[in-house]
mmCIF file of C-alpha atoms in Angstrom:
data_model
loop_
_atom_site.group_PDB
_atom_site.id
_atom_site.type_symbol
_atom_site.label_atom_id
_atom_site.label_comp_id
_atom_site.label_asym_id
_atom_site.label_seq_id
_atom_site.Cartn_x
_atom_site.Cartn_y
_atom_site.Cartn_z
ATOM 1 C CA UNK Q 916 -25.956 -59.722 -85.655
ATOM 2 C CA UNK Q 917 -23.536 -58.087 -83.215
ATOM 3 C CA UNK Q 918 -26.424 -56.076 -81.765
ATOM 4 C CA UNK Q 919 -28.430 -59.270 -81.209
ATOM 5 C CA UNK Q 920 -25.481 -60.961 -79.512
ATOM 6 C CA UNK Q 921 -24.849 -57.947 -77.303
ATOM 7 C CA UNK Q 922 -28.498 -57.856 -76.251
ATOM 8 C CA UNK Q 923 -28.898 -61.540 -75.449
ATOM 9 C CA UNK Q 924 -25.501 -62.240 -73.865
ATOM 10 C CA UNK Q 925 -26.456 -60.877 -70.414
ATOM 11 C CA UNK Q 926 -29.891 -62.513 -70.691
ATOM 12 C CA UNK Q 927 -29.103 -66.125 -71.574
ATOM 13 C CA UNK Q 928 -31.330 -67.337 -68.723
ATOM 14 C CA UNK Q 929 -34.353 -65.465 -70.101
ATOM 15 C CA UNK Q 930 -36.290 -68.003 -72.172
ATOM 16 C CA UNK Q 931 -38.309 -65.538 -74.209
ATOM 17 C CA UNK Q 932 -35.280 -63.376 -74.996
ATOM 18 C CA UNK Q 933 -33.287 -66.438 -76.044
ATOM 19 C CA UNK Q 934 -36.074 -67.796 -78.224
ATOM 20 C CA UNK Q 935 -36.400 -64.548 -80.179
ATOM 21 C CA UNK Q 936 -32.624 -64.099 -80.329
ATOM 22 C CA UNK Q 937 -32.240 -67.506 -81.965
ATOM 23 C CA UNK Q 938 -34.876 -66.631 -84.550
ATOM 24 C CA UNK Q 939 -33.114 -63.362 -85.277
ATOM 25 C CA UNK Q 940 -29.747 -65.087 -85.587
ATOM 26 C CA UNK Q 941 -31.192 -67.603 -88.051
ATOM 27 C CA UNK Q 942 -32.449 -64.753 -90.219
ATOM 28 C CA UNK Q 943 -29.073 -62.981 -90.106
ATOM 29 C CA UNK Q 944 -26.627 -65.839 -90.244
ATOM 30 C CA UNK Q 945 -26.475 -65.955 -94.035
ATOM 31 C CA UNK Q 946 -25.070 -62.447 -94.096
ATOM 32 C CA UNK Q 947 -21.374 -62.088 -94.915
ATOM 33 C CA UNK Q 948 -19.687 -61.119 -91.656
ATOM 34 C CA UNK Q 949 -16.341 -59.453 -91.463
ATOM 35 C CA UNK Q 950 -14.424 -61.435 -88.862
ATOM 36 C CA UNK Q 951 -14.102 -64.983 -87.525
ATOM 37 C CA UNK Q 952 -14.233 -63.448 -84.060
ATOM 38 C CA UNK Q 953 -17.922 -62.688 -84.626
ATOM 39 C CA UNK Q 954 -18.621 -66.308 -85.472
ATOM 40 C CA UNK Q 955 -16.682 -67.503 -82.425
ATOM 41 C CA UNK Q 956 -18.666 -65.125 -80.255
ATOM 42 C CA UNK Q 957 -21.865 -66.416 -81.825
ATOM 43 C CA UNK Q 958 -20.967 -70.025 -81.008
ATOM 44 C CA UNK Q 959 -20.291 -69.100 -77.372
ATOM 45 C CA UNK Q 960 -23.620 -67.310 -77.032
ATOM 46 C CA UNK Q 961 -25.665 -70.029 -78.766
ATOM 47 C CA UNK Q 962 -24.157 -72.865 -76.728
ATOM 48 C CA UNK Q 963 -24.746 -70.836 -73.539
ATOM 49 C CA UNK Q 964 -28.394 -70.397 -74.517
ATOM 50 C CA UNK Q 965 -28.733 -74.128 -75.177
ATOM 51 C CA UNK Q 966 -27.101 -75.086 -71.851
ATOM 52 C CA UNK Q 967 -29.482 -72.799 -69.983
ATOM 53 C CA UNK Q 968 -32.643 -74.131 -71.627
ATOM 54 C CA UNK Q 969 -32.053 -77.834 -72.122
ATOM 55 C CA UNK Q 970 -35.724 -78.753 -71.682
ATOM 56 C CA UNK Q 971 -37.022 -76.280 -74.288
ATOM 57 C CA UNK Q 972 -37.405 -78.067 -77.624
ATOM 58 C CA UNK Q 973 -37.755 -74.950 -79.781
ATOM 59 C CA UNK Q 974 -34.668 -73.273 -78.322
ATOM 60 C CA UNK Q 975 -32.621 -76.454 -78.684
ATOM 61 C CA UNK Q 976 -33.806 -76.990 -82.238
ATOM 62 C CA UNK Q 977 -32.964 -73.462 -83.326
ATOM 63 C CA UNK Q 978 -29.597 -73.651 -81.573
ATOM 64 C CA UNK Q 979 -28.764 -76.826 -83.496
ATOM 65 C CA UNK Q 980 -29.844 -75.200 -86.753
ATOM 66 C CA UNK Q 981 -27.529 -72.245 -86.075
ATOM 67 C CA UNK Q 982 -24.542 -74.462 -85.250
ATOM 68 C CA UNK Q 983 -25.156 -76.608 -88.307
ATOM 69 C CA UNK Q 984 -25.355 -73.589 -90.570
ATOM 70 C CA UNK Q 985 -22.178 -72.170 -89.075
ATOM 71 C CA UNK Q 986 -20.263 -75.379 -89.688
ATOM 72 C CA UNK Q 987 -21.525 -75.700 -93.254
ATOM 73 C CA UNK Q 988 -21.006 -72.086 -94.329
ATOM 74 C CA UNK Q 989 -17.625 -71.273 -92.815
ATOM 75 C CA UNK Q 990 -14.396 -72.623 -94.257
ATOM 76 C CA UNK Q 991 -12.256 -71.260 -91.465
ATOM 77 C CA UNK Q 992 -10.771 -74.263 -89.656
ATOM 78 C CA UNK Q 993 -11.000 -72.583 -86.259
ATOM 79 C CA UNK Q 994 -14.699 -71.903 -86.616
ATOM 80 C CA UNK Q 995 -15.417 -75.449 -87.784
ATOM 81 C CA UNK Q 996 -13.397 -76.834 -84.894
ATOM 82 C CA UNK Q 997 -15.163 -74.694 -82.302
ATOM 83 C CA UNK Q 998 -18.568 -75.574 -83.753
ATOM 84 C CA UNK Q 999 -17.629 -79.203 -83.434
ATOM 85 C CA UNK Q 1000 -16.936 -78.868 -79.722
ATOM 86 C CA UNK Q 1001 -20.724 -78.675 -79.407
ATOM 87 C CA UNK Q 1002 -21.015 -82.298 -80.591
ATOM 88 C CA UNK Q 1003 -21.487 -83.569 -77.027
ATOM 89 C CA UNK Q 1004 -24.169 -80.950 -76.430
ATOM 90 C CA UNK Q 1005 -26.044 -81.929 -79.602
ATOM 91 C CA UNK Q 1006 -25.869 -85.633 -78.766
ATOM 92 C CA UNK Q 1007 -27.234 -84.885 -75.298
ATOM 93 C CA UNK Q 1008 -30.093 -82.837 -76.741
ATOM 94 C CA UNK Q 1009 -30.955 -85.699 -79.092
ATOM 95 C CA UNK Q 1010 -31.190 -88.106 -76.148
ATOM 96 C CA UNK Q 1011 -33.328 -85.694 -74.144
ATOM 97 C CA UNK Q 1012 -35.768 -84.906 -76.975
ATOM 98 C CA UNK Q 1013 -35.929 -88.253 -78.771
ATOM 99 C CA UNK Q 1014 -39.607 -87.723 -79.762
ATOM 100 C CA UNK Q 1015 -39.003 -84.409 -81.567
ATOM 101 C CA UNK Q 1016 -38.681 -85.486 -85.198
ATOM 102 C CA UNK Q 1017 -37.802 -82.104 -86.728
ATOM 103 C CA UNK Q 1018 -35.119 -81.505 -84.108
ATOM 104 C CA UNK Q 1019 -33.694 -84.975 -84.693
ATOM 105 C CA UNK Q 1020 -33.573 -84.472 -88.447
ATOM 106 C CA UNK Q 1021 -31.619 -81.226 -88.146
ATOM 107 C CA UNK Q 1022 -29.400 -82.656 -85.402
ATOM 108 C CA UNK Q 1023 -28.430 -85.565 -87.666
ATOM 109 C CA UNK Q 1024 -27.672 -83.069 -90.416
ATOM 110 C CA UNK Q 1025 -25.501 -81.060 -88.020
ATOM 111 C CA UNK Q 1026 -23.485 -84.133 -87.039
ATOM 112 C CA UNK Q 1027 -22.910 -84.930 -90.698
ATOM 113 C CA UNK Q 1028 -21.830 -81.390 -91.553
ATOM 114 C CA UNK Q 1029 -19.408 -81.262 -88.627
ATOM 115 C CA UNK Q 1030 -17.806 -84.644 -89.341
ATOM 116 C CA UNK Q 1031 -17.620 -84.541 -93.132
ATOM 117 C CA UNK Q 1032 -13.995 -85.062 -94.234
ATOM 118 C CA UNK Q 1033 -12.799 -84.336 -90.687
ATOM 119 C CA UNK Q 1034 -11.209 -87.291 -88.868
ATOM 120 C CA UNK Q 1035 -10.842 -85.390 -85.600
ATOM 121 C CA UNK Q 1036 -14.510 -84.520 -85.517
ATOM 122 C CA UNK Q 1037 -15.426 -88.078 -86.481
ATOM 123 C CA UNK Q 1038 -13.528 -89.241 -83.403
ATOM 124 C CA UNK Q 1039 -15.338 -86.682 -81.287
ATOM 125 C CA UNK Q 1040 -18.714 -87.829 -82.593
ATOM 126 C CA UNK Q 1041 -17.950 -91.496 -82.023
ATOM 127 C CA UNK Q 1042 -16.613 -90.869 -78.527
ATOM 128 C CA UNK Q 1043 -19.723 -88.975 -77.408
ATOM 129 C CA UNK Q 1044 -22.044 -91.717 -78.635
ATOM 130 C CA UNK Q 1045 -23.341 -89.926 -81.722
ATOM 131 C CA UNK Q 1046 -23.372 -93.119 -83.820
ATOM 132 C CA UNK Q 1047 -25.541 -94.891 -81.266
ATOM 133 C CA UNK Q 1048 -27.982 -92.014 -80.861
ATOM 134 C CA UNK Q 1049 -28.337 -91.515 -84.640
ATOM 135 C CA UNK Q 1050 -29.269 -95.180 -85.022
ATOM 136 C CA UNK Q 1051 -31.706 -94.894 -82.103
ATOM 137 C CA UNK Q 1052 -33.292 -91.903 -83.814
ATOM 138 C CA UNK Q 1053 -33.668 -93.848 -87.065
ATOM 139 C CA UNK Q 1054 -35.495 -96.653 -85.244
ATOM 140 C CA UNK Q 1055 -37.688 -94.190 -83.348
ATOM 141 C CA UNK Q 1056 -38.770 -92.291 -86.481
ATOM 142 C CA UNK Q 1057 -39.061 -95.058 -89.057
ATOM 143 C CA UNK Q 1058 -41.839 -93.343 -91.011
ATOM 144 C CA UNK Q 1059 -40.150 -89.934 -91.267
ATOM 145 C CA UNK Q 1060 -38.190 -89.606 -94.526
ATOM 146 C CA UNK Q 1061 -36.430 -86.401 -93.446
ATOM 147 C CA UNK Q 1062 -35.046 -88.070 -90.324
ATOM 148 C CA UNK Q 1063 -34.054 -91.172 -92.263
ATOM 149 C CA UNK Q 1064 -32.269 -89.237 -94.991
ATOM 150 C CA UNK Q 1065 -30.331 -86.964 -92.649
ATOM 151 C CA UNK Q 1066 -29.447 -89.863 -90.352
ATOM 152 C CA UNK Q 1067 -27.959 -91.734 -93.320
ATOM 153 C CA UNK Q 1068 -26.048 -88.574 -94.234
ATOM 154 C CA UNK Q 1069 -24.651 -88.419 -90.692
ATOM 155 C CA UNK Q 1070 -23.599 -92.072 -90.673
ATOM 156 C CA UNK Q 1071 -21.873 -91.725 -94.026
ATOM 157 C CA UNK Q 1072 -19.970 -88.633 -92.897
ATOM 158 C CA UNK Q 1073 -18.911 -90.026 -89.522
ATOM 159 C CA UNK Q 1074 -17.981 -93.486 -90.865
ATOM 160 C CA UNK Q 1075 -14.248 -92.944 -91.471
ATOM 161 C CA UNK Q 1076 -12.566 -95.571 -89.297
ATOM 162 C CA UNK Q 1077 -15.891 -96.373 -87.624
ATOM 163 C CA UNK Q 1078 -17.430 -98.501 -90.370
ATOM 164 C CA UNK Q 1079 -17.350 -101.674 -88.292
ATOM 165 C CA UNK Q 1080 -18.932 -99.907 -85.319
ATOM 166 C CA UNK Q 1081 -21.797 -98.713 -87.496
ATOM 167 C CA UNK Q 1082 -22.244 -102.167 -89.020
ATOM 168 C CA UNK Q 1083 -22.092 -103.978 -85.680
ATOM 169 C CA UNK Q 1084 -24.794 -101.674 -84.321
ATOM 170 C CA UNK Q 1085 -27.111 -102.594 -87.200
ATOM 171 C CA UNK Q 1086 -26.454 -99.495 -89.280
ATOM 172 C CA UNK Q 1087 -26.427 -101.254 -92.653
ATOM 173 C CA UNK Q 1088 -29.788 -102.875 -92.027
ATOM 174 C CA UNK Q 1089 -31.207 -99.548 -90.848
ATOM 175 C CA UNK Q 1090 -30.010 -97.743 -93.967
ATOM 176 C CA UNK Q 1091 -31.386 -100.417 -96.285
ATOM 177 C CA UNK Q 1092 -34.702 -100.285 -94.419
ATOM 178 C CA UNK Q 1093 -34.787 -96.510 -94.856
ATOM 179 C CA UNK Q 1094 -34.143 -96.832 -98.580
ATOM 180 C CA UNK Q 1095 -36.719 -99.588 -98.979
ATOM 181 C CA UNK Q 1096 -39.433 -97.716 -97.082
ATOM 182 C CA UNK Q 1097 -38.752 -94.232 -98.478
ATOM 183 C CA UNK Q 1098 -37.350 -94.984 -101.910
ATOM 184 C CA UNK Q 1099 -39.579 -92.407 -103.598
ATOM 185 C CA UNK Q 1100 -37.948 -89.539 -101.653
ATOM 186 C CA UNK Q 1101 -34.925 -88.295 -103.545
ATOM 187 C CA UNK Q 1102 -33.157 -87.037 -100.416
ATOM 188 C CA UNK Q 1103 -33.335 -90.492 -98.848
ATOM 189 C CA UNK Q 1104 -32.111 -92.089 -102.081
ATOM 190 C CA UNK Q 1105 -29.169 -89.685 -102.369
ATOM 191 C CA UNK Q 1106 -28.022 -89.877 -98.767
ATOM 192 C CA UNK Q 1107 -28.499 -93.628 -98.364
ATOM 193 C CA UNK Q 1108 -26.706 -94.661 -101.545
ATOM 194 C CA UNK Q 1109 -23.908 -92.193 -100.838
ATOM 195 C CA UNK Q 1110 -23.470 -93.498 -97.287
ATOM 196 C CA UNK Q 1111 -23.536 -97.112 -98.423
ATOM 197 C CA UNK Q 1112 -20.842 -96.314 -100.981
ATOM 198 C CA UNK Q 1113 -18.555 -94.951 -98.268
ATOM 199 C CA UNK Q 1114 -19.237 -97.873 -95.938
ATOM 200 C CA UNK Q 1115 -18.761 -100.574 -98.589
ATOM 201 C CA UNK Q 1116 -15.401 -99.216 -99.713
ATOM 202 C CA UNK Q 1117 -12.653 -101.680 -98.706
ATOM 203 C CA UNK Q 1118 -14.951 -103.531 -96.301
ATOM 204 C CA UNK Q 1119 -15.949 -107.027 -97.351
ATOM 205 C CA UNK Q 1120 -18.142 -107.677 -94.293
ATOM 206 C CA UNK Q 1121 -20.317 -104.671 -95.021
ATOM 207 C CA UNK Q 1122 -20.610 -105.638 -98.681
ATOM 208 C CA UNK Q 1123 -21.742 -109.109 -97.602
ATOM 209 C CA UNK Q 1124 -24.301 -107.528 -95.264
ATOM 210 C CA UNK Q 1125 -25.716 -105.406 -98.096
ATOM 211 C CA UNK Q 1126 -26.065 -108.479 -100.319
ATOM 212 C CA UNK Q 1127 -27.559 -110.594 -97.508
ATOM 213 C CA UNK Q 1128 -30.227 -107.958 -96.894
ATOM 214 C CA UNK Q 1129 -31.342 -107.906 -100.552
ATOM 215 C CA UNK Q 1130 -29.448 -104.730 -101.250
ATOM 216 C CA UNK Q 1131 -28.628 -105.510 -104.875
ATOM 217 C CA UNK Q 1132 -32.229 -105.535 -106.078
ATOM 218 C CA UNK Q 1133 -32.992 -102.496 -103.932
ATOM 219 C CA UNK Q 1134 -30.119 -100.469 -105.394
ATOM 220 C CA UNK Q 1135 -31.070 -101.350 -108.964
ATOM 221 C CA UNK Q 1136 -34.681 -100.450 -108.215
ATOM 222 C CA UNK Q 1137 -33.594 -97.131 -106.696
ATOM 223 C CA UNK Q 1138 -31.515 -96.293 -109.744
ATOM 224 C CA UNK Q 1139 -34.472 -97.031 -112.023
ATOM 225 C CA UNK Q 1140 -36.901 -95.086 -109.838
ATOM 226 C CA UNK Q 1141 -34.664 -92.001 -109.900
ATOM 227 C CA UNK Q 1142 -33.185 -92.438 -113.366
ATOM 228 C CA UNK Q 1143 -33.419 -88.701 -114.058
ATOM 229 C CA UNK Q 1144 -31.373 -87.817 -110.968
ATOM 230 C CA UNK Q 1145 -27.675 -88.025 -111.813
ATOM 231 C CA UNK Q 1146 -26.562 -88.043 -108.171
ATOM 232 C CA UNK Q 1147 -28.697 -91.073 -107.293
ATOM 233 C CA UNK Q 1148 -27.639 -92.904 -110.445
ATOM 234 C CA UNK Q 1149 -23.946 -92.220 -109.891
ATOM 235 C CA UNK Q 1150 -23.913 -93.229 -106.223
ATOM 236 C CA UNK Q 1151 -26.023 -96.340 -106.890
ATOM 237 C CA UNK Q 1152 -23.594 -97.410 -109.609
ATOM 238 C CA UNK Q 1153 -20.689 -96.861 -107.231
ATOM 239 C CA UNK Q 1154 -22.174 -99.185 -104.596
ATOM 240 C CA UNK Q 1155 -23.066 -101.823 -107.175
ATOM 241 C CA UNK Q 1156 -19.547 -101.614 -108.627
ATOM 242 C CA UNK Q 1157 -18.106 -102.301 -105.209
ATOM 243 C CA UNK Q 1158 -20.350 -105.351 -104.872
ATOM 244 C CA UNK Q 1159 -19.707 -106.609 -108.421
ATOM 245 C CA UNK Q 1160 -15.937 -106.399 -107.985
ATOM 246 C CA UNK Q 1161 -16.179 -108.693 -104.951
ATOM 247 C CA UNK Q 1162 -17.562 -111.834 -106.579
ATOM 248 C CA UNK Q 1163 -19.029 -113.403 -109.696
ATOM 249 C CA UNK Q 1164 -22.126 -114.236 -107.664
ATOM 250 C CA UNK Q 1165 -22.748 -110.576 -106.963
ATOM 251 C CA UNK Q 1166 -22.112 -109.621 -110.578
ATOM 252 C CA UNK Q 1167 -24.582 -112.224 -111.792
ATOM 253 C CA UNK Q 1168 -27.064 -111.088 -109.140
ATOM 254 C CA UNK Q 1169 -26.916 -107.529 -110.460
ATOM 255 C CA UNK Q 1170 -27.648 -108.784 -113.974
ATOM 256 C CA UNK Q 1171 -30.555 -110.891 -112.716
ATOM 257 C CA UNK Q 1172 -32.013 -107.806 -111.050
ATOM 258 C CA UNK Q 1173 -32.089 -106.111 -114.482
ATOM 259 C CA UNK Q 1174 -29.092 -104.034 -113.512
ATOM 260 C CA UNK Q 1175 -27.504 -104.048 -116.959
ATOM 261 C CA UNK Q 1176 -30.645 -102.604 -118.517
ATOM 262 C CA UNK Q 1177 -30.843 -99.969 -115.781
ATOM 263 C CA UNK Q 1178 -27.206 -98.979 -116.284
ATOM 264 C CA UNK Q 1179 -27.614 -98.699 -120.051
ATOM 265 C CA UNK Q 1180 -30.727 -96.554 -119.609
ATOM 266 C CA UNK Q 1181 -28.872 -94.319 -117.152
ATOM 267 C CA UNK Q 1182 -25.996 -93.778 -119.571
ATOM 268 C CA UNK Q 1183 -28.478 -92.814 -122.287
ATOM 269 C CA UNK Q 1184 -30.295 -90.500 -119.900
ATOM 270 C CA UNK Q 1185 -27.125 -88.664 -118.814
ATOM 271 C CA UNK Q 1186 -24.841 -88.654 -121.882
ATOM 272 C CA UNK Q 1187 -22.861 -85.557 -120.860
ATOM 273 C CA UNK Q 1188 -22.546 -86.243 -117.132
ATOM 274 C CA UNK Q 1189 -18.981 -87.428 -116.569
ATOM 275 C CA UNK Q 1190 -19.660 -88.819 -113.102
ATOM 276 C CA UNK Q 1191 -22.521 -91.013 -114.295
ATOM 277 C CA UNK Q 1192 -20.608 -92.163 -117.364
ATOM 278 C CA UNK Q 1193 -17.524 -93.049 -115.296
ATOM 279 C CA UNK Q 1194 -19.331 -94.996 -112.578
ATOM 280 C CA UNK Q 1195 -21.556 -96.753 -115.097
ATOM 281 C CA UNK Q 1196 -18.519 -97.703 -117.202
ATOM 282 C CA UNK Q 1197 -16.706 -99.067 -114.144
ATOM 283 C CA UNK Q 1198 -19.770 -101.078 -113.186
ATOM 284 C CA UNK Q 1199 -20.154 -102.512 -116.666
ATOM 285 C CA UNK Q 1200 -16.463 -103.393 -116.660
ATOM 286 C CA UNK Q 1201 -16.756 -105.299 -113.370
ATOM 287 C CA UNK Q 1202 -19.899 -107.078 -114.544
ATOM 288 C CA UNK Q 1203 -18.171 -108.125 -117.763
ATOM 289 C CA UNK Q 1204 -15.003 -109.226 -115.978
ATOM 290 C CA UNK Q 1205 -16.941 -111.579 -113.694
ATOM 291 C CA UNK Q 1206 -19.261 -113.278 -116.199
ATOM 292 C CA UNK Q 1207 -19.246 -114.201 -119.885
ATOM 293 C CA UNK Q 1208 -23.045 -114.128 -119.854
ATOM 294 C CA UNK Q 1209 -22.899 -110.567 -118.566
ATOM 295 C CA UNK Q 1210 -20.610 -109.615 -121.430
ATOM 296 C CA UNK Q 1211 -23.221 -110.812 -123.899
ATOM 297 C CA UNK Q 1212 -26.040 -109.020 -122.092
ATOM 298 C CA UNK Q 1213 -24.068 -105.770 -121.971
ATOM 299 C CA UNK Q 1214 -23.374 -105.938 -125.693
ATOM 300 C CA UNK Q 1215 -27.039 -106.696 -126.414
ATOM 301 C CA UNK Q 1216 -28.054 -103.641 -124.393
ATOM 302 C CA UNK Q 1217 -25.723 -101.349 -126.312
ATOM 303 C CA UNK Q 1218 -23.096 -101.119 -123.591
ATOM 304 C CA UNK Q 1219 -20.135 -101.113 -125.963
ATOM 305 C CA UNK Q 1220 -21.671 -98.349 -128.063
ATOM 306 C CA UNK Q 1221 -22.465 -96.289 -124.969
ATOM 307 C CA UNK Q 1222 -18.920 -96.514 -123.610
ATOM 308 C CA UNK Q 1223 -17.418 -95.769 -127.031
ATOM 309 C CA UNK Q 1224 -19.721 -92.752 -127.332
ATOM 310 C CA UNK Q 1225 -18.522 -91.507 -123.953
ATOM 311 C CA UNK Q 1226 -14.945 -91.909 -125.149
ATOM 312 C CA UNK Q 1227 -15.639 -89.874 -128.273
ATOM 313 C CA UNK Q 1228 -16.925 -87.033 -126.123
ATOM 314 C CA UNK Q 1229 -13.633 -87.012 -124.192
ATOM 315 C CA UNK Q 1230 -11.004 -84.626 -125.470
ATOM 316 C CA UNK Q 1231 -7.357 -83.920 -124.812
ATOM 317 C CA UNK Q 1232 -4.680 -86.166 -123.353
ATOM 318 C CA UNK Q 1233 -5.681 -89.550 -121.975
ATOM 319 C CA UNK Q 1234 -7.280 -88.995 -118.589
ATOM 320 C CA UNK Q 1235 -8.479 -91.107 -115.693
ATOM 321 C CA UNK Q 1236 -11.992 -90.952 -117.154
ATOM 322 C CA UNK Q 1237 -10.809 -92.205 -120.533
ATOM 323 C CA UNK Q 1238 -8.777 -94.969 -118.926
ATOM 324 C CA UNK Q 1239 -11.864 -96.179 -117.054
ATOM 325 C CA UNK Q 1240 -13.749 -96.492 -120.329
ATOM 326 C CA UNK Q 1241 -10.879 -98.232 -122.140
ATOM 327 C CA UNK Q 1242 -10.645 -100.662 -119.214
ATOM 328 C CA UNK Q 1243 -14.356 -101.450 -119.424
ATOM 329 C CA UNK Q 1244 -14.158 -101.999 -123.186
ATOM 330 C CA UNK Q 1245 -11.213 -104.360 -122.779
ATOM 331 C CA UNK Q 1246 -13.232 -106.547 -120.440
ATOM 332 C CA UNK Q 1247 -16.290 -106.418 -122.668
ATOM 333 C CA UNK Q 1248 -14.159 -107.624 -125.575
ATOM 334 C CA UNK Q 1249 -12.447 -110.238 -123.406
ATOM 335 C CA UNK Q 1250 -9.032 -108.891 -124.308
ATOM 336 C CA UNK Q 1251 -7.716 -108.072 -120.841
ATOM 337 C CA UNK Q 1252 -7.593 -109.096 -117.186
ATOM 338 C CA UNK Q 1253 -6.125 -105.739 -116.237
ATOM 339 C CA UNK Q 1254 -7.142 -104.463 -112.788
ATOM 340 C CA UNK Q 1255 -8.486 -100.932 -112.566
ATOM 341 C CA UNK Q 1256 -6.212 -98.835 -110.354
#
């Protein structure tokens, strides 16, 4: 890799040299390198190449792929921070090459990787207009599931304190459209339900928007369609739990959409997956707490047995997971109004 960087550094204006250098870097970047200085040097060279060839789609695309891979592979805070200084460059490339679907998909992924669990980088993305351009990309490439999935990933990662900005710009409707149109694609299902879970958390307006746009039936349908995928099931349950906890109307709506049957089937399908069992138990607890009719339906679908079975598989001192299941059982038996902390 150092040889490639040394060769291309004095030739960053040479299109052919830069194109082949980027390909070489992509083939070498997974190697374990010995110093952060090499990665910092790589970022400088790649961004210089991109700045010198802004109109070349292939060079820009490969540059974005390199930066994304750097940010995702390296734990060093300095490297992640430097990679994130290219956010403005990536957003500009997305505006310039709006028609290039593959580039847009990887650019959305890069924004998500750089902003995940990083408030400073979320600010940087929001300030350079990344939220707006990601939503523009979604609307431009409605039929492309890769773009839709990675755009949802980006919006979920960048959301942080920018939930309202995403919602005001029509982000919730765009994500629900993506899920409705590309439900069969597991990547879209995973990224959309995960993003919706982050956006719905502690935001009543966004929850209302999801419900208004027929999100309850869509989420239940997604969970049923991907019942063998634990990630989709868990994240779908998390969103539905957030909605059910908000109102009795939502809880009843989930039941009407055959949500209780879907949850019970999911728990049977993933008996040893703690994440699925926890989220499903929380959801059943909220559904039971909001409606006596739901309590009956849950019992009739074996919900009590399923939660008790999950409890029996738990061992050791009482944990958060066990407490979730006890809480759900209390509501199913009508013996408690305790709030889940």
